[in-house]
């Protein structure tokens, strides 16, 4: 937590944030909300953010954030009792407004119970009827700009940003030293919550790349990471499940390029300025979650008629063949890595299907 506000006793707000942002969606969505936080802070002063315990470390160092309030909706804050206790805490803070990028009934209930007089969200959200200001969600464009619509006219989008501390960088550098690495490695993030978003070629890629490799990921990604390491003949090391989220981001910041599925690491790399090669299968960049940096590359099976097949990517392929990912060739990904690394200037690399 940084810049914790000076709150008075008995619920008086004494110099604390007057804006609460409720964003309890997935990690990647939370990272993409950082430009909105910057825009709101520029207008109203640093904001408080309610988010999941998993995403909280990504926001608690952000310069636009006064305080992060953890909402453990699947744990200690679960059920109606948890919701009520949290709402009581929020009510004491006397927010002037609540901004609700995540349009759930639960977020809306918290804003209502907190008695925030102004409640701003998208007009197409399930709980829009409870908002005092309903914003039309842009139908096109990147998610960053869509979320920014909640702040009104802000001009150019502030950057997607995760603030790393000196300690985060020190932890990452110590890990690299321990494994005999400096910079000049390729980071690979093979995981995804959604099964069909996982490219099955990461181990083959690791066997092909002529560079040191660091595998990054969270708890649960260890088996995928181990398979990549096993294929790379001593050139790959795994940090999956072994470092905090911000230390992992600091590791990605040291990489030449990150190769990842369409998942949260795309946005983490963007937030720390590392070029990305993003592999899209059941989803498409037009959904608004693709990478946008000048050196970023997308690899996808552009001609496959069943793409996209769902908003997030189903657990298993509904057609049974999973061609969208299985037919992304290692060669096309190697070429994209070369382009993102600045080795060649090709603008977009796609499979030849
Ligand atoms: S239906 Fe098509 S896009 Fe969806 S998972 Fe299967 S191959 Fe991929």
Coordinates of C-alpha atoms and ligand atoms in Angstrom, one line a residue:
X1 CA 0.0 0.0 0.0
X2 CA 1.3 3.5 -0.8
X3 CA 0.1 6.9 0.3
X4 CA -2.6 5.6 2.6
X5 CA -5.1 8.3 3.3
X6 CA -5.4 10.0 6.6
X7 CA -8.9 8.9 7.7
X8 CA -10.6 10.4 10.6
X9 CA -12.3 8.5 13.3
X10 CA -16.1 7.7 13.4
X11 CA -16.2 7.5 9.7
X12 CA -15.2 11.0 8.8
X13 CA -13.2 11.3 5.6
X14 CA -10.2 13.5 6.3
X15 CA -8.2 13.8 3.1
X16 CA -8.9 10.3 1.9
X17 CA -9.8 9.4 -1.6
X18 CA -13.2 10.4 -2.7
X19 CA -13.3 8.0 -5.6
X20 CA -13.6 4.2 -5.3
X21 CA -13.0 2.0 -8.3
X22 CA -14.4 -1.6 -8.0
X23 CA -12.5 -3.9 -10.4
X24 CA -12.7 -7.6 -9.3
X25 CA -12.3 -9.1 -12.8
X26 CA -9.3 -11.2 -14.0
X27 CA -5.6 -10.1 -13.6
X28 CA -5.4 -9.0 -17.2
X29 CA -8.5 -6.8 -16.9
X30 CA -7.1 -5.2 -13.7
X31 CA -3.8 -4.3 -15.6
X32 CA -5.8 -2.8 -18.4
X33 CA -7.7 -0.7 -15.9
X34 CA -4.6 1.2 -14.9
X35 CA -5.0 3.9 -17.5
X36 CA -8.5 4.6 -16.2
X37 CA -7.1 4.9 -12.6
X38 CA -4.5 7.4 -13.9
X39 CA -7.2 9.4 -15.7
X40 CA -9.5 9.4 -12.6
X41 CA -6.6 10.4 -10.3
X42 CA -5.7 13.3 -12.6
X43 CA -9.3 14.6 -12.2
X44 CA -10.2 13.7 -8.6
X45 CA -7.0 12.9 -6.8
X46 CA -5.6 9.4 -6.0
X47 CA -8.3 6.7 -6.0
X48 CA -9.1 3.8 -3.8
X49 CA -9.5 0.5 -5.6
X50 CA -11.3 -2.6 -4.6
X51 CA -9.9 -5.7 -6.2
X52 CA -9.2 -9.4 -5.7
X53 CA -6.4 -10.5 -3.3
X54 CA -4.5 -11.9 -6.3
X55 CA -4.6 -8.7 -8.3
X56 CA -4.0 -6.3 -5.3
X57 CA -0.1 -6.4 -5.6
X58 CA -0.4 -5.0 -9.1
X59 CA -2.1 -1.9 -7.9
X60 CA -0.8 -1.2 -4.4
X61 CA 2.3 0.6 -5.8
X62 CA 0.6 2.4 -8.6
X63 CA 1.0 6.2 -8.3
X64 CA -2.7 6.8 -9.0
X65 CA -3.8 4.6 -6.2
X66 CA -4.3 5.8 -2.6
X67 CA -5.3 2.4 -1.1
X68 CA -6.1 -1.0 -2.3
X69 CA -9.0 -2.7 -0.6
X70 CA -9.0 -6.5 -1.0
X71 CA -12.3 -8.2 -1.7
X72 CA -11.9 -12.0 -1.2
X73 CA -15.3 -12.9 -2.6
X74 CA -14.5 -16.6 -2.6
X75 CA -13.0 -16.6 0.9
X76 CA -13.3 -14.4 4.0
X77 CA -15.6 -11.9 2.3
X78 CA -17.8 -14.5 0.7
X79 CA -21.6 -14.6 1.1
X80 CA -24.0 -11.9 2.1
X81 CA -22.3 -11.5 5.5
X82 CA -19.0 -10.8 3.9
X83 CA -20.6 -8.3 1.5
X84 CA -22.3 -6.6 4.3
X85 CA -19.1 -6.3 6.4
X86 CA -17.2 -4.9 3.5
X87 CA -20.0 -2.4 2.7
X88 CA -19.9 -1.1 6.2
X89 CA -16.2 -0.5 5.9
X90 CA -16.7 1.4 2.7
X91 CA -19.6 3.4 4.0
X92 CA -17.3 4.9 6.7
X93 CA -15.1 6.3 3.9
X94 CA -17.9 8.4 2.5
X95 CA -16.9 8.2 -1.2
X96 CA -18.3 10.8 -3.5
X97 CA -18.4 8.4 -6.4
X98 CA -17.9 4.7 -7.3
X99 CA -16.7 3.8 -10.7
X100 CA -17.6 0.3 -11.8
X101 CA -15.8 -1.1 -14.8
X102 CA -16.9 -4.6 -13.8
X103 CA -20.6 -4.6 -14.3
X104 CA -21.6 -7.3 -11.9
X105 CA -24.5 -7.1 -9.4
X106 CA -22.0 -7.7 -6.6
X107 CA -20.0 -4.6 -7.5
X108 CA -23.1 -2.6 -7.9
X109 CA -24.4 -3.8 -4.5
X110 CA -21.2 -2.7 -2.8
X111 CA -21.4 0.8 -4.4
X112 CA -25.0 1.1 -3.3
X113 CA -24.4 -0.2 0.3
X114 CA -21.4 2.1 0.5
X115 CA -23.8 4.9 -0.2
X116 CA -21.7 6.5 -2.9
X117 CA -24.0 9.2 -4.3
X118 CA -22.5 8.9 -7.8
X119 CA -22.2 5.5 -9.3
X120 CA -20.8 5.3 -12.8
X121 CA -20.7 2.2 -15.0
X122 CA -21.5 1.0 -18.5
X123 CA -25.1 1.1 -19.7
X124 CA -25.1 -2.5 -20.9
X125 CA -24.0 -3.9 -17.6
X126 CA -26.4 -6.3 -15.8
X127 CA -26.6 -4.0 -12.9
X128 CA -26.9 -0.7 -14.9
X129 CA -30.2 0.1 -13.4
X130 CA -28.5 0.9 -10.1
X131 CA -26.0 3.4 -11.6
X132 CA -26.6 7.2 -11.5
X133 CA -24.5 7.6 -14.6
X134 CA -24.7 5.1 -17.4
X135 CA -21.9 5.4 -20.0
X136 CA -22.3 3.9 -23.5
X137 CA -19.7 1.2 -23.9
X138 CA -17.7 1.8 -27.0
X139 CA -18.3 -1.1 -29.4
X140 CA -14.9 -1.0 -31.1
X141 CA -11.4 -0.2 -30.0
X142 CA -9.0 -1.6 -27.4
X143 CA -10.3 -2.4 -23.9
X144 CA -8.0 0.4 -22.5
X145 CA -10.0 3.0 -24.4
X146 CA -13.4 1.3 -23.7
X147 CA -12.6 1.5 -20.0
X148 CA -11.4 5.0 -20.2
X149 CA -14.9 6.0 -21.4
X150 CA -15.9 5.8 -17.8
X151 CA -13.7 8.8 -17.0
X152 CA -15.3 11.0 -19.7
X153 CA -13.1 12.9 -22.2
X154 CA -9.5 12.4 -21.1
X155 CA -7.6 12.9 -24.4
X156 CA -4.7 10.6 -25.1
X157 CA -4.8 7.3 -23.1
X158 CA -2.4 7.2 -20.2
X159 CA -0.1 4.2 -20.4
X160 CA -0.8 0.7 -19.1
X161 CA 1.5 0.6 -16.1
X162 CA 2.6 -1.6 -13.2
X163 CA 4.9 0.2 -10.8
X164 CA 7.8 -2.1 -9.8
X165 CA 9.7 -1.4 -6.6
X166 CA 13.4 -1.5 -6.1
X167 CA 12.8 -4.7 -4.1
X168 CA 10.8 -6.3 -7.0
X169 CA 13.7 -5.6 -9.4
X170 CA 16.3 -6.9 -6.8
X171 CA 14.4 -10.1 -6.3
X172 CA 14.2 -10.7 -10.1
X173 CA 17.9 -9.8 -10.6
X174 CA 18.9 -12.1 -7.7
X175 CA 16.9 -14.9 -9.3
X176 CA 18.6 -14.3 -12.7
X177 CA 22.1 -14.3 -11.1
X178 CA 21.3 -17.5 -9.2
X179 CA 20.5 -19.1 -12.6
X180 CA 23.6 -17.7 -14.3
X181 CA 21.5 -15.3 -16.5
X182 CA 21.6 -11.6 -17.2
X183 CA 19.4 -9.9 -19.7
X184 CA 19.2 -11.2 -23.3
X185 CA 16.8 -14.1 -22.5
X186 CA 13.4 -14.9 -23.9
X187 CA 10.5 -15.2 -21.5
X188 CA 7.8 -17.8 -22.1
X189 CA 4.4 -17.8 -20.3
X190 CA 2.7 -21.1 -21.3
X191 CA -0.3 -20.9 -19.0
X192 CA -3.9 -19.8 -19.3
X193 CA -6.9 -20.4 -17.2
X194 CA -8.8 -21.4 -20.4
X195 CA -7.6 -24.7 -21.8
X196 CA -8.2 -23.9 -25.5
X197 CA -6.1 -20.7 -25.2
X198 CA -3.0 -22.8 -24.4
X199 CA -0.7 -23.3 -27.3
X200 CA 0.7 -26.9 -27.2
X201 CA 3.9 -25.9 -29.0
X202 CA 5.9 -24.1 -26.2
X203 CA 8.2 -27.1 -25.5
X204 CA 9.0 -27.4 -29.2
X205 CA 9.6 -23.7 -29.4
X206 CA 12.0 -23.9 -26.4
X207 CA 13.9 -26.7 -28.2
X208 CA 14.2 -24.6 -31.3
X209 CA 15.1 -21.1 -29.9
X210 CA 18.8 -20.4 -29.8
X211 CA 18.7 -18.3 -26.6
X212 CA 18.4 -18.7 -22.8
X213 CA 14.7 -19.1 -21.8
X214 CA 12.9 -18.2 -18.6
X215 CA 9.5 -19.6 -18.0
X216 CA 7.1 -17.4 -16.0
X217 CA 3.7 -18.2 -14.6
X218 CA 1.7 -18.5 -11.5
X219 CA 0.8 -21.4 -9.1
X220 CA -0.7 -24.1 -11.2
X221 CA 1.5 -23.5 -14.2
X222 CA 4.4 -25.6 -12.9
X223 CA 3.8 -28.7 -15.0
X224 CA 3.5 -26.7 -18.2
X225 CA 6.7 -24.9 -17.2
X226 CA 8.6 -28.1 -16.4
X227 CA 7.7 -29.5 -19.9
X228 CA 9.2 -26.4 -21.5
X229 CA 12.4 -26.6 -19.4
X230 CA 12.8 -30.4 -20.1
X231 CA 12.7 -29.7 -23.9
X232 CA 15.4 -27.0 -23.8
X233 CA 18.6 -28.9 -23.1
X234 CA 19.7 -26.9 -20.1
X235 CA 19.0 -23.5 -21.7
X236 CA 15.7 -22.9 -19.8
X237 CA 14.8 -22.2 -16.2
X238 CA 11.4 -21.9 -14.6
X239 CA 10.2 -19.2 -12.2
X240 CA 6.6 -20.4 -12.5
X241 CA 4.9 -20.4 -9.1
X242 CA 8.2 -19.3 -7.4
X243 CA 8.0 -15.5 -7.5
X244 CA 5.5 -12.9 -6.5
X245 CA 3.4 -11.3 -9.3
X246 CA 5.5 -8.1 -9.3
X247 CA 8.8 -10.0 -9.1
X248 CA 7.6 -12.0 -12.1
X249 CA 6.7 -8.7 -13.9
X250 CA 10.3 -7.5 -13.0
X251 CA 11.6 -10.7 -14.6
X252 CA 9.6 -10.0 -17.8
X253 CA 10.9 -6.5 -17.8
X254 CA 14.5 -7.9 -18.1
X255 CA 13.5 -10.2 -21.1
X256 CA 14.2 -9.4 -24.7
X257 CA 10.7 -10.5 -25.6
X258 CA 7.8 -12.4 -24.0
X259 CA 6.0 -15.3 -25.8
X260 CA 2.6 -15.9 -24.4
X261 CA -1.0 -17.0 -25.0
X262 CA -3.8 -14.5 -25.1
X263 CA -3.7 -14.1 -21.3
X264 CA -2.7 -11.7 -18.5
X265 CA 1.1 -11.8 -19.3
X266 CA 0.4 -10.0 -22.5
X267 CA -0.7 -7.0 -20.4
X268 CA 2.0 -7.4 -17.8
X269 CA 4.7 -7.2 -20.5
X270 CA 3.0 -4.1 -21.9
X271 CA 2.9 -2.6 -18.4
X272 CA 6.7 -3.1 -18.0
X273 CA 7.7 -2.2 -21.6
X274 CA 8.7 -5.6 -23.0
X275 CA 7.8 -6.6 -26.6
X276 CA 5.3 -9.4 -26.8
X277 CA 4.6 -12.3 -29.2
X278 CA 1.0 -13.1 -28.5
X279 CA -0.6 -16.4 -29.7
X280 CA -4.3 -16.2 -30.4
X281 CA -6.4 -19.3 -30.9
X282 CA -10.2 -19.3 -30.0
X283 CA -10.1 -15.6 -29.4
X284 CA -9.0 -12.7 -31.8
X285 CA -7.2 -9.4 -31.2
X286 CA -10.4 -7.6 -32.4
X287 CA -12.0 -8.4 -29.1
X288 CA -9.8 -5.5 -27.8
X289 CA -7.3 -7.3 -25.7
X290 CA -4.4 -7.6 -28.1
X291 CA -0.9 -6.2 -27.7
X292 CA -0.3 -2.8 -29.4
X293 CA 3.3 -1.9 -29.1
X294 CA 5.3 -1.1 -32.3
X295 CA 7.4 -4.3 -31.8
X296 CA 4.6 -6.6 -30.6
X297 CA 3.6 -9.4 -32.8
X298 CA 0.4 -11.5 -33.1
X299 CA 0.5 -15.1 -34.3
X300 CA -2.9 -16.5 -35.3
X301 CA -4.6 -18.9 -37.7
X302 CA -6.2 -16.1 -39.6
X303 CA -8.1 -18.3 -42.2
X304 CA -9.8 -20.8 -39.8
X305 CA -13.5 -20.2 -40.1
X306 CA -14.5 -21.4 -36.6
X307 CA -12.5 -18.5 -35.0
X308 CA -13.4 -16.9 -32.7
X309 CA -15.6 -19.4 -31.0
X310 CA -16.1 -17.7 -27.6
X311 CA -15.3 -14.6 -25.7
X312 CA -12.8 -16.3 -23.4
X313 CA -11.9 -19.6 -25.0
X314 CA -13.7 -22.7 -23.9
X315 CA -12.1 -25.4 -21.7
X316 CA -12.1 -27.8 -24.7
X317 CA -12.5 -27.4 -28.4
X318 CA -16.2 -27.7 -29.3
X319 CA -15.2 -29.2 -32.6
X320 CA -12.7 -31.6 -31.1
X321 CA -9.7 -30.7 -33.3
X322 CA -8.3 -27.5 -31.7
X323 CA -6.8 -26.5 -35.0
X324 CA -6.7 -22.8 -34.0
X325 CA -3.8 -23.6 -31.7
X326 CA -2.4 -26.9 -32.9
X327 CA -1.8 -25.5 -36.4
X328 CA 0.2 -22.5 -35.2
X329 CA 3.7 -23.6 -36.4
X330 CA 6.8 -23.3 -34.3
X331 CA 8.5 -21.6 -37.3
X332 CA 5.9 -18.8 -37.4
X333 CA 6.5 -18.2 -33.7
X334 CA 10.3 -18.2 -34.1
X335 CA 9.9 -15.6 -36.9
X336 CA 7.7 -13.5 -34.7
X337 CA 10.2 -13.7 -31.9
X338 CA 12.9 -12.5 -34.3
X339 CA 10.7 -9.6 -35.5
X340 CA 9.8 -8.6 -31.9
X341 CA 13.4 -8.8 -30.8
X342 CA 14.3 -6.4 -33.6
X343 CA 16.2 -9.0 -35.6
X344 CA 14.0 -8.5 -38.6
X345 CA 11.4 -5.9 -39.4
X346 CA 8.4 -7.9 -40.6
X347 CA 5.2 -6.2 -39.4
X348 CA 2.9 -9.2 -38.8
X349 CA 3.7 -12.9 -38.8
X350 CA 0.9 -15.4 -39.4
X351 CA 0.8 -19.0 -40.3
X352 CA 0.5 -19.9 -44.0
X353 CA -2.8 -21.6 -43.7
Ligands
LIG1 S1 -13.8 -24.3 -32.4 FE1 -12.2 -23.5 -33.6 S2 -11.6 -21.6 -32.6 FE2 -12.8 -22.8 -31.1 S3 -11.3 -24.0 -29.9 FE3 -11.9 -25.3 -31.7 S4 -10.4 -24.9 -33.3 FE4 -10.3 -23.2 -31.8

